[in-house]
Coordinates of C-alpha atoms in Angstrom, one line a residue:
M279 CA -10.5 25.0 -5.1
S280 CA -8.3 25.1 -1.9
W281 CA -8.2 22.5 0.8
D282 CA -7.8 23.5 4.4
K283 CA -6.5 21.1 7.0
S284 CA -8.5 22.1 9.6
N285 CA -11.6 20.8 7.8
S286 CA -10.0 17.2 9.0
A287 CA -8.6 18.8 12.5
A288 CA -12.4 20.6 13.2
V289 CA -14.0 17.0 13.6
A290 CA -11.0 15.1 15.3
G291 CA -12.4 15.6 19.0
A292 CA -15.5 16.1 20.8
S293 CA -17.5 14.2 18.3
L294 CA -15.7 10.6 18.9
S295 CA -16.0 9.3 22.5
S296 CA -13.7 7.2 24.4
V297 CA -15.8 4.2 24.7
D298 CA -19.1 3.7 23.5
Q299 CA -21.1 0.9 22.4
K300 CA -21.6 1.7 18.7
D301 CA -24.7 0.5 16.6
F302 CA -23.9 -1.5 13.5
S303 CA -27.4 -2.8 12.8
K304 CA -27.2 -1.4 9.3
S305 CA -24.0 -2.9 8.7
R306 CA -25.1 -6.1 10.3
A307 CA -28.2 -6.3 8.1
L308 CA -26.1 -5.9 5.1
Q309 CA -23.5 -8.4 5.3
P310 CA -25.1 -11.5 4.4
T311 CA -26.5 -9.9 1.6
A312 CA -22.9 -8.9 0.2
H313 CA -21.6 -12.3 0.9
R314 CA -23.9 -14.0 -1.0
L315 CA -23.7 -11.8 -4.2
I316 CA -20.0 -11.2 -3.4
P317 CA -17.5 -13.6 -2.8
G318 CA -15.9 -13.1 0.4
G319 CA -18.1 -9.9 0.8
A320 CA -15.9 -7.4 -0.8
H321 CA -14.1 -7.0 -4.0
T322 CA -10.8 -6.5 -2.2
Y323 CA -9.3 -9.1 0.2
A324 CA -7.9 -6.6 2.6
K325 CA -11.2 -4.9 3.0
G326 CA -12.8 -8.3 3.8
D327 CA -14.7 -9.3 7.1
D328 CA -12.0 -11.8 8.4
Q329 CA -9.2 -8.9 8.1
F330 CA -10.9 -6.9 11.0
P331 CA -12.5 -7.7 14.3
E332 CA -16.3 -8.3 14.6
N333 CA -17.0 -5.3 16.3
A334 CA -15.9 -3.1 13.0
P335 CA -18.0 -1.3 10.5
G336 CA -19.1 -3.6 7.8
F337 CA -19.7 -0.5 5.3
I338 CA -18.3 2.9 4.7
A339 CA -20.7 5.4 3.5
R340 CA -18.5 8.4 3.2
G341 CA -15.1 10.1 4.0
R342 CA -13.6 13.6 4.4
G343 CA -10.0 13.9 5.3
C344 CA -8.6 11.3 7.1
H345 CA -12.6 10.8 8.9
V346 CA -15.1 8.3 7.8
W347 CA -19.0 7.6 8.6
D348 CA -20.0 4.1 8.2
L349 CA -23.7 2.9 7.2
D350 CA -24.9 3.5 10.7
G351 CA -23.2 7.2 11.3
N352 CA -20.5 6.4 13.2
E353 CA -17.4 8.5 12.8
F354 CA -14.0 7.2 12.9
I355 CA -10.2 8.4 12.3
E356 CA -8.7 6.4 9.7
Y357 CA -5.6 5.0 8.7
G358 CA -4.3 2.9 5.6
M359 CA -6.6 5.2 4.1
G360 CA -8.0 2.8 1.3
L361 CA -4.6 0.4 1.4
R362 CA -2.6 3.2 1.0
A363 CA -4.0 5.2 -2.3
V364 CA -5.8 7.8 -0.3
T365 CA -2.6 10.1 0.5
L366 CA -3.9 13.3 0.7
G367 CA -7.2 12.1 2.0
H368 CA -10.8 11.2 1.4
A369 CA -12.8 14.0 -0.9
F370 CA -9.9 16.0 -1.5
E371 CA -11.5 19.0 -2.8
P372 CA -8.4 20.3 -5.5
V373 CA -8.4 16.8 -6.9
V374 CA -12.0 16.1 -7.1
E375 CA -12.6 19.3 -8.7
A376 CA -10.1 18.5 -11.3
A377 CA -11.3 14.8 -12.1
Y378 CA -15.1 16.7 -12.2
Q379 CA -14.1 19.4 -14.7
Q380 CA -12.5 16.7 -16.8
M381 CA -15.5 14.4 -16.7
Q382 CA -17.8 17.4 -18.1
L383 CA -15.5 16.9 -21.3
G384 CA -15.4 13.2 -21.8
I385 CA -13.4 10.4 -20.3
N386 CA -12.8 8.0 -23.1
F387 CA -12.3 8.8 -26.8
S388 CA -11.2 6.7 -30.2
R389 CA -8.0 8.7 -30.0
P390 CA -5.8 9.6 -27.4
A391 CA -6.2 12.9 -25.5
K392 CA -3.7 15.4 -24.7
I393 CA -3.7 14.9 -21.1
E394 CA -2.4 11.6 -21.7
V395 CA 1.2 13.6 -22.5
D396 CA 0.7 15.9 -20.1
L397 CA 0.7 13.5 -17.2
A398 CA 3.3 11.6 -19.1
E399 CA 5.4 14.7 -18.8
A400 CA 5.1 14.9 -15.5
M401 CA 5.5 11.7 -14.4
L402 CA 8.9 11.8 -16.0
E403 CA 10.1 14.7 -14.6
V404 CA 9.6 13.0 -11.2
I405 CA 11.3 10.1 -12.1
D406 CA 14.8 10.0 -12.2
G407 CA 16.1 7.9 -15.2
A408 CA 12.6 6.8 -16.8
D409 CA 12.5 7.6 -20.5
M410 CA 8.9 6.4 -21.4
V411 CA 5.7 5.7 -19.5
K412 CA 2.5 4.3 -19.9
F413 CA -0.6 4.4 -17.6
A414 CA -3.3 1.5 -16.7
K415 CA -5.5 1.2 -13.7
N416 CA -4.1 -1.0 -11.0
G417 CA -0.8 -1.8 -9.7
S418 CA -1.2 -5.3 -10.4
D419 CA -1.5 -4.7 -14.6
V420 CA 1.8 -2.5 -14.4
T421 CA 4.2 -4.7 -12.5
T422 CA 3.2 -7.9 -14.8
A423 CA 3.4 -5.4 -17.7
A424 CA 7.1 -4.8 -16.1
V425 CA 7.7 -8.5 -16.0
K426 CA 6.4 -9.1 -19.7
L427 CA 8.9 -6.4 -21.1
S428 CA 11.7 -8.1 -19.1
R429 CA 11.0 -11.4 -20.4
A430 CA 11.0 -9.9 -24.1
Y431 CA 13.9 -7.4 -23.5
T432 CA 16.0 -10.7 -22.2
G433 CA 14.6 -13.6 -24.0
R434 CA 14.6 -15.2 -20.7
D435 CA 11.3 -16.9 -18.7
L436 CA 12.1 -17.1 -15.0
V437 CA 11.3 -14.1 -12.4
A438 CA 13.0 -13.6 -8.8
I439 CA 10.6 -11.9 -6.4
C440 CA 11.9 -10.8 -2.6
G441 CA 10.5 -13.4 -0.7
D442 CA 10.3 -11.0 2.3
Q443 CA 7.8 -8.6 0.9
P444 CA 4.2 -9.8 0.8
F445 CA 2.2 -8.9 -2.4
F446 CA 3.5 -7.7 -6.3
S447 CA 0.3 -8.6 -8.6
I448 CA -3.0 -10.6 -8.5
D449 CA -1.6 -12.0 -11.6
D450 CA -0.6 -15.8 -12.1
W451 CA 3.5 -15.5 -12.3
F452 CA 2.9 -14.0 -8.6
I453 CA 0.2 -15.7 -7.0
G454 CA 1.1 -19.0 -7.9
S455 CA 4.3 -18.2 -5.4
T456 CA 2.0 -17.6 -2.2
E457 CA -0.1 -20.5 -0.5
L458 CA -3.5 -18.9 -2.0
N459 CA -2.1 -20.6 -5.6
A460 CA -5.3 -22.6 -6.4
G461 CA -5.8 -22.4 -9.9
V462 CA -2.4 -21.4 -11.2
P463 CA -0.8 -24.3 -13.4
E464 CA 2.1 -26.2 -11.8
A465 CA 4.5 -25.0 -14.8
I466 CA 3.6 -21.4 -13.7
R467 CA 4.6 -21.6 -10.3
Q468 CA 8.0 -22.7 -11.0
M469 CA 8.7 -20.0 -12.9
T470 CA 8.9 -17.4 -9.9
L471 CA 12.0 -17.9 -7.7
K472 CA 12.0 -16.2 -4.3
F473 CA 15.1 -14.4 -2.7
R474 CA 15.7 -12.7 0.6
Y475 CA 15.8 -9.0 1.2
N476 CA 19.3 -7.6 2.0
D477 CA 21.0 -10.8 0.9
L478 CA 22.6 -10.4 -1.9
Q479 CA 24.2 -13.9 -1.4
S480 CA 20.4 -15.6 -1.9
L481 CA 20.2 -13.8 -4.9
Q482 CA 23.2 -15.0 -6.3
D483 CA 22.4 -18.8 -5.5
L484 CA 19.2 -18.3 -7.6
F485 CA 21.4 -17.2 -10.7
D486 CA 24.0 -19.6 -10.6
Q487 CA 21.4 -22.4 -10.3
R488 CA 19.8 -21.2 -13.3
P489 CA 22.3 -19.4 -15.5
G490 CA 21.1 -17.4 -18.3
K491 CA 17.3 -18.0 -17.1
I492 CA 16.3 -15.0 -15.1
A493 CA 14.5 -12.1 -16.9
C494 CA 14.1 -9.9 -13.9
I495 CA 14.5 -9.0 -10.2
V496 CA 11.0 -7.6 -8.7
L497 CA 11.1 -6.2 -5.1
E498 CA 10.1 -2.7 -3.4
A499 CA 13.3 -0.8 -2.6
E500 CA 12.3 -0.7 0.9
A501 CA 9.3 -2.4 3.2
A502 CA 9.1 -2.9 6.8
N503 CA 13.2 -3.0 7.0
P504 CA 15.5 -0.3 5.2
P505 CA 18.1 -1.5 2.9
A506 CA 21.7 -2.0 4.2
A507 CA 24.2 0.2 3.1
G508 CA 25.1 -0.1 -0.4
Y509 CA 22.3 -3.2 -0.9
L510 CA 20.5 -1.4 -3.7
K511 CA 23.5 -0.2 -5.6
Q512 CA 24.8 -3.6 -5.4
L513 CA 21.7 -5.1 -6.5
K514 CA 21.7 -3.1 -9.6
Q515 CA 24.9 -3.7 -10.5
F516 CA 24.3 -7.5 -10.0
C517 CA 21.5 -7.1 -12.5
E518 CA 23.9 -5.6 -15.4
D519 CA 26.5 -7.8 -14.7
R520 CA 24.0 -10.9 -15.0
G521 CA 21.9 -9.5 -18.2
A522 CA 18.6 -8.9 -15.8
V523 CA 16.1 -6.2 -15.6
L524 CA 15.9 -4.8 -12.2
I525 CA 12.2 -3.6 -11.4
F526 CA 11.2 -1.3 -8.4
D527 CA 7.5 -1.8 -7.2
E528 CA 6.6 2.0 -6.0
M529 CA 2.9 1.1 -5.3
I530 CA 3.8 1.8 -1.6
T531 CA 6.9 3.7 -1.5
G532 CA 6.0 6.4 -4.5
F533 CA 4.6 9.7 -3.6
R534 CA 5.3 9.1 -0.1
W535 CA 9.3 8.3 0.6
H536 CA 9.4 10.8 -1.8
L537 CA 7.5 12.4 -4.8
G538 CA 9.9 10.4 -7.0
G539 CA 9.8 7.3 -4.8
A540 CA 11.9 5.2 -3.0
Q541 CA 14.2 5.4 -6.0
K542 CA 14.9 9.0 -5.6
F543 CA 15.0 8.9 -1.8
H544 CA 18.0 6.1 -2.0
G545 CA 19.8 7.4 -5.2
V546 CA 19.6 3.9 -7.2
V547 CA 17.7 4.2 -10.9
P548 CA 16.1 0.6 -11.7
H549 CA 15.6 -0.3 -15.3
L550 CA 11.8 -0.3 -14.9
S551 CA 9.4 0.9 -11.9
T552 CA 5.9 0.7 -11.2
F553 CA 3.6 3.1 -9.5
G554 CA 0.0 3.3 -8.6
K555 CA -2.2 4.1 -5.4
A556 CA -1.2 7.2 -4.1
M557 CA -0.5 8.8 -7.7
G558 CA -4.3 9.7 -8.0
N559 CA -5.4 10.1 -4.6
G560 CA -7.6 7.2 -4.7
F561 CA -8.5 7.1 -8.3
A562 CA -7.9 4.1 -10.5
I563 CA -4.5 5.2 -12.1
A564 CA -1.3 3.3 -12.2
A565 CA 2.3 3.9 -14.1
L566 CA 4.9 1.6 -15.9
A567 CA 8.0 3.7 -16.3
G568 CA 11.4 2.9 -17.4
K569 CA 14.2 3.1 -19.8
R570 CA 13.5 3.7 -23.3
E571 CA 15.3 0.6 -25.1
I572 CA 12.8 -1.8 -22.7
M573 CA 10.0 0.4 -23.0
R574 CA 9.8 0.9 -26.8
L575 CA 9.4 -2.9 -27.4
G576 CA 5.8 -1.8 -26.6
G577 CA 5.5 0.4 -29.0
L578 CA 5.8 1.0 -33.1
D579 CA 9.3 2.5 -33.6
H580 CA 11.6 -0.7 -33.7
E581 CA 11.8 -3.8 -35.7
Q582 CA 12.0 -6.5 -33.0
A583 CA 9.4 -8.9 -31.6
R584 CA 6.4 -6.3 -30.2
V585 CA 5.2 -6.6 -26.9
F586 CA 1.6 -6.5 -26.1
L587 CA 1.6 -3.8 -23.7
L588 CA -1.0 -2.2 -21.6
S589 CA -3.6 -2.1 -24.1
T590 CA -6.9 -1.7 -22.1
T591 CA -10.1 0.0 -22.7
H592 CA -9.7 2.1 -19.5
G593 CA -6.3 2.7 -19.4
A594 CA -6.4 6.0 -20.1
E595 CA -9.6 7.7 -18.8
T596 CA -9.6 11.3 -18.9
H597 CA -10.6 12.0 -15.5
A598 CA -8.1 9.6 -13.6
L599 CA -5.3 11.6 -15.4
A600 CA -6.6 14.7 -14.3
A601 CA -6.9 13.3 -10.9
S602 CA -3.2 12.4 -11.0
L603 CA -2.2 15.7 -12.5
A604 CA -3.7 17.6 -9.6
T605 CA -1.9 15.1 -7.2
I606 CA 1.4 16.0 -8.8
G607 CA 1.0 19.6 -8.5
I608 CA -0.3 19.6 -5.0
Y609 CA 2.6 17.5 -3.9
R610 CA 4.8 19.9 -5.4
E611 CA 3.4 22.9 -4.2
Q612 CA 2.4 21.8 -0.5
N613 CA 5.5 19.6 0.7
V614 CA 3.2 16.9 1.3
V615 CA 6.1 14.3 1.7
E616 CA 7.2 16.2 4.5
F617 CA 4.2 16.4 6.2
L618 CA 3.5 12.7 6.2
W619 CA 7.0 12.1 7.7
R620 CA 6.4 14.5 10.2
Q621 CA 3.0 13.3 11.4
G622 CA 4.4 10.0 11.1
E623 CA 6.8 11.0 13.2
R624 CA 4.5 12.4 15.7
L625 CA 2.6 9.5 15.9
R626 CA 5.4 7.2 16.5
R627 CA 6.8 9.4 19.5
L628 CA 3.3 9.3 21.1
V629 CA 2.8 5.4 20.4
N630 CA 6.3 4.4 21.3
Q631 CA 5.6 6.3 24.9
S632 CA 2.6 4.5 25.3
I633 CA 4.4 1.2 24.7
V634 CA 6.9 2.0 27.5
E635 CA 4.3 3.1 29.9
N636 CA 2.2 0.1 29.6
R637 CA 4.8 -2.1 29.6
L638 CA 4.6 -3.6 26.1
D639 CA 8.1 -3.8 25.3
G640 CA 8.5 -7.0 23.1
F641 CA 4.8 -7.2 22.8
F642 CA 4.0 -4.6 20.9
E643 CA 6.0 -2.5 18.2
L644 CA 6.1 0.2 15.4
T645 CA 8.0 -0.8 12.3
G646 CA 8.5 1.1 8.9
R647 CA 9.5 4.9 8.3
P648 CA 7.3 7.5 9.6
C649 CA 5.3 8.1 6.3
N650 CA 4.5 4.4 6.3
L651 CA 4.3 2.9 10.0
V652 CA 2.7 -0.4 10.6
F653 CA 2.6 -2.1 14.0
A654 CA 3.2 -5.8 15.2
T655 CA 1.6 -7.5 18.0
F656 CA 3.3 -10.1 20.1
D657 CA 1.8 -12.6 22.7
Q658 CA 2.7 -13.8 25.9
D659 CA 5.8 -15.9 24.6
G660 CA 6.7 -13.4 22.2
N661 CA 5.2 -14.9 18.8
R662 CA 3.4 -13.0 16.5
S663 CA 0.1 -13.1 17.2
Q664 CA -3.2 -12.4 14.7
T665 CA -5.2 -12.5 18.2
F666 CA -3.4 -9.4 20.0
R667 CA -3.6 -7.5 16.8
T668 CA -7.4 -8.2 16.6
L669 CA -7.6 -7.5 19.9
F670 CA -5.8 -4.1 19.4
M671 CA -7.9 -3.0 16.5
Q672 CA -11.1 -4.0 18.5
E673 CA -10.2 -1.4 21.5
L674 CA -9.2 1.3 18.8
I675 CA -12.6 0.9 16.5
Q676 CA -14.3 1.0 20.4
R677 CA -12.4 4.6 20.4
G678 CA -12.9 5.8 17.3
V679 CA -10.3 4.9 15.0
I680 CA -10.1 2.4 12.5
A681 CA -6.1 1.3 12.1
P682 CA -5.3 -2.1 10.4
S683 CA -2.0 0.2 10.3
F684 CA -0.7 3.6 11.0
V685 CA -0.2 5.0 7.6
V686 CA -1.0 8.9 7.9
S687 CA -2.0 11.2 4.8
F688 CA -1.8 14.9 4.2
S689 CA -5.5 15.1 6.2
H690 CA -4.2 13.8 9.4
S691 CA -3.7 16.9 11.6
D692 CA -2.4 17.4 15.2
A693 CA -5.3 16.8 16.7
D694 CA -6.1 13.9 14.6
I695 CA -3.1 12.6 15.6
D696 CA -3.1 13.1 19.3
R697 CA -6.9 11.7 19.4
T698 CA -5.5 8.7 17.7
A699 CA -2.4 8.4 20.9
E700 CA -5.4 8.5 23.5
A701 CA -6.9 5.9 21.9
V702 CA -3.7 3.5 21.3
Y703 CA -2.9 4.2 25.1
E704 CA -6.3 3.2 26.2
A705 CA -6.0 0.1 23.8
H706 CA -2.6 -0.7 25.4
V707 CA -3.9 -0.8 28.8
I708 CA -6.3 -3.0 27.9
Y709 CA -3.7 -5.2 25.8
R710 CA -1.6 -5.3 29.0
K711 CA -4.4 -6.6 30.8
A712 CA -4.9 -9.4 28.2
L713 CA -1.3 -10.6 28.8
D714 CA -1.5 -10.4 32.6
E715 CA -5.1 -12.0 33.0
G716 CA -5.5 -14.0 29.5
I717 CA -6.8 -12.9 26.0
E718 CA -10.3 -14.2 26.2
K719 CA -11.4 -12.1 29.1
Y720 CA -11.2 -9.3 26.6
L721 CA -11.3 -10.7 23.0
Q722 CA -14.9 -10.4 21.5
G723 CA -15.5 -13.0 19.0
R724 CA -12.7 -15.0 16.4
P725 CA -9.1 -13.2 15.4
V726 CA -8.3 -11.8 12.3
K727 CA -6.8 -14.3 9.8
P728 CA -3.9 -13.6 7.2
V729 CA -4.8 -13.0 3.5
N730 CA -2.8 -15.2 1.8
R731 CA -3.9 -18.4 3.1
E732 CA -4.8 -22.0 1.5
Y733 CA -7.9 -22.6 3.4
N734 CA -10.8 -20.5 5.3

């Protein structure tokens, strides 16, 4: 089946009124039940009530392209798209059809399915330098598996992570390094160390203080800030000189910076890399890929101590593999990454124009590559402000846009981008007034809070 991006453009304009009082009565009625049955009211912290203004829709009922509708029938243009997992668009027909056709054949057997080999071949064709790959259902599992492999391969226990980047796994080796570390034993907390991005000296200091103890370093090749010239190549050489494994977390950058990830974009091949999110357009699938000498420790063709590597009941469900195969095919056929960069640049240009016209320089800014834009909000004193972030999101929601970030998808048409820019301009007008007159005059309810915080 084909996909026509005009499907998204067709609903981008008239049905989204500029400012209206939306009815959230069905969502509001369900939220107490959700909190009674589910800790936090949601199964993903980043989707929780505390991450959105009080005027946000409580539940999404359906999506099509980059548009979603809540329980009460309110329509929104969405950004972030399932925490960056839905890069093509919601209910993207070719991917849904591929998964549906595979589901009719069965999704889980007592022996491997051929499609496991098919997707392995397809993934290794686009990931430079990787010899083997293994699939799982989420990014945390594959990143944790990369750490475990590194420890087994090097015979070392400690892990160095980039402390400037927000998230690598739900597992103890990472969560123990955050403020949200309740329940993680102190001994495990002490095994994860932090270095600074674009600062090779900070990493060298860790290795000098603990010679022969650090198994691997884990980082995104690029997050909000680009790598300094030569930094990633120096990082890899440093790891090889010190006998450590270099792991790139490509959850966000994979299928967005380049089909082959940020490693392909920057021309640096890590020893191991992890993918997920966009590789299945929202279907639950992730991948660990890397050098054969390391990956084989989880296999059968060696005489070393064997690593228990990603052996899960649902790790290779065939419908998710089919979705990923279809996604890779669409990326190759329709220049998806080029489109993401182009639409992101269109949005950035329009938002930056609004910043200038509303005198918000120093108070609101966009960061990141066009394919992965995020925004930062600042108060009257130039300090990062969750309160002003809440106000901005509040005003966008009133104008039919849900935007915890400005991460575009293949379904964000020119009309969607332009409509969003109008909403941003109007929200910036209110932002400017709040700076001049006091935010309490404009903010409805409490501000949003950071996800990784120790107390509520």
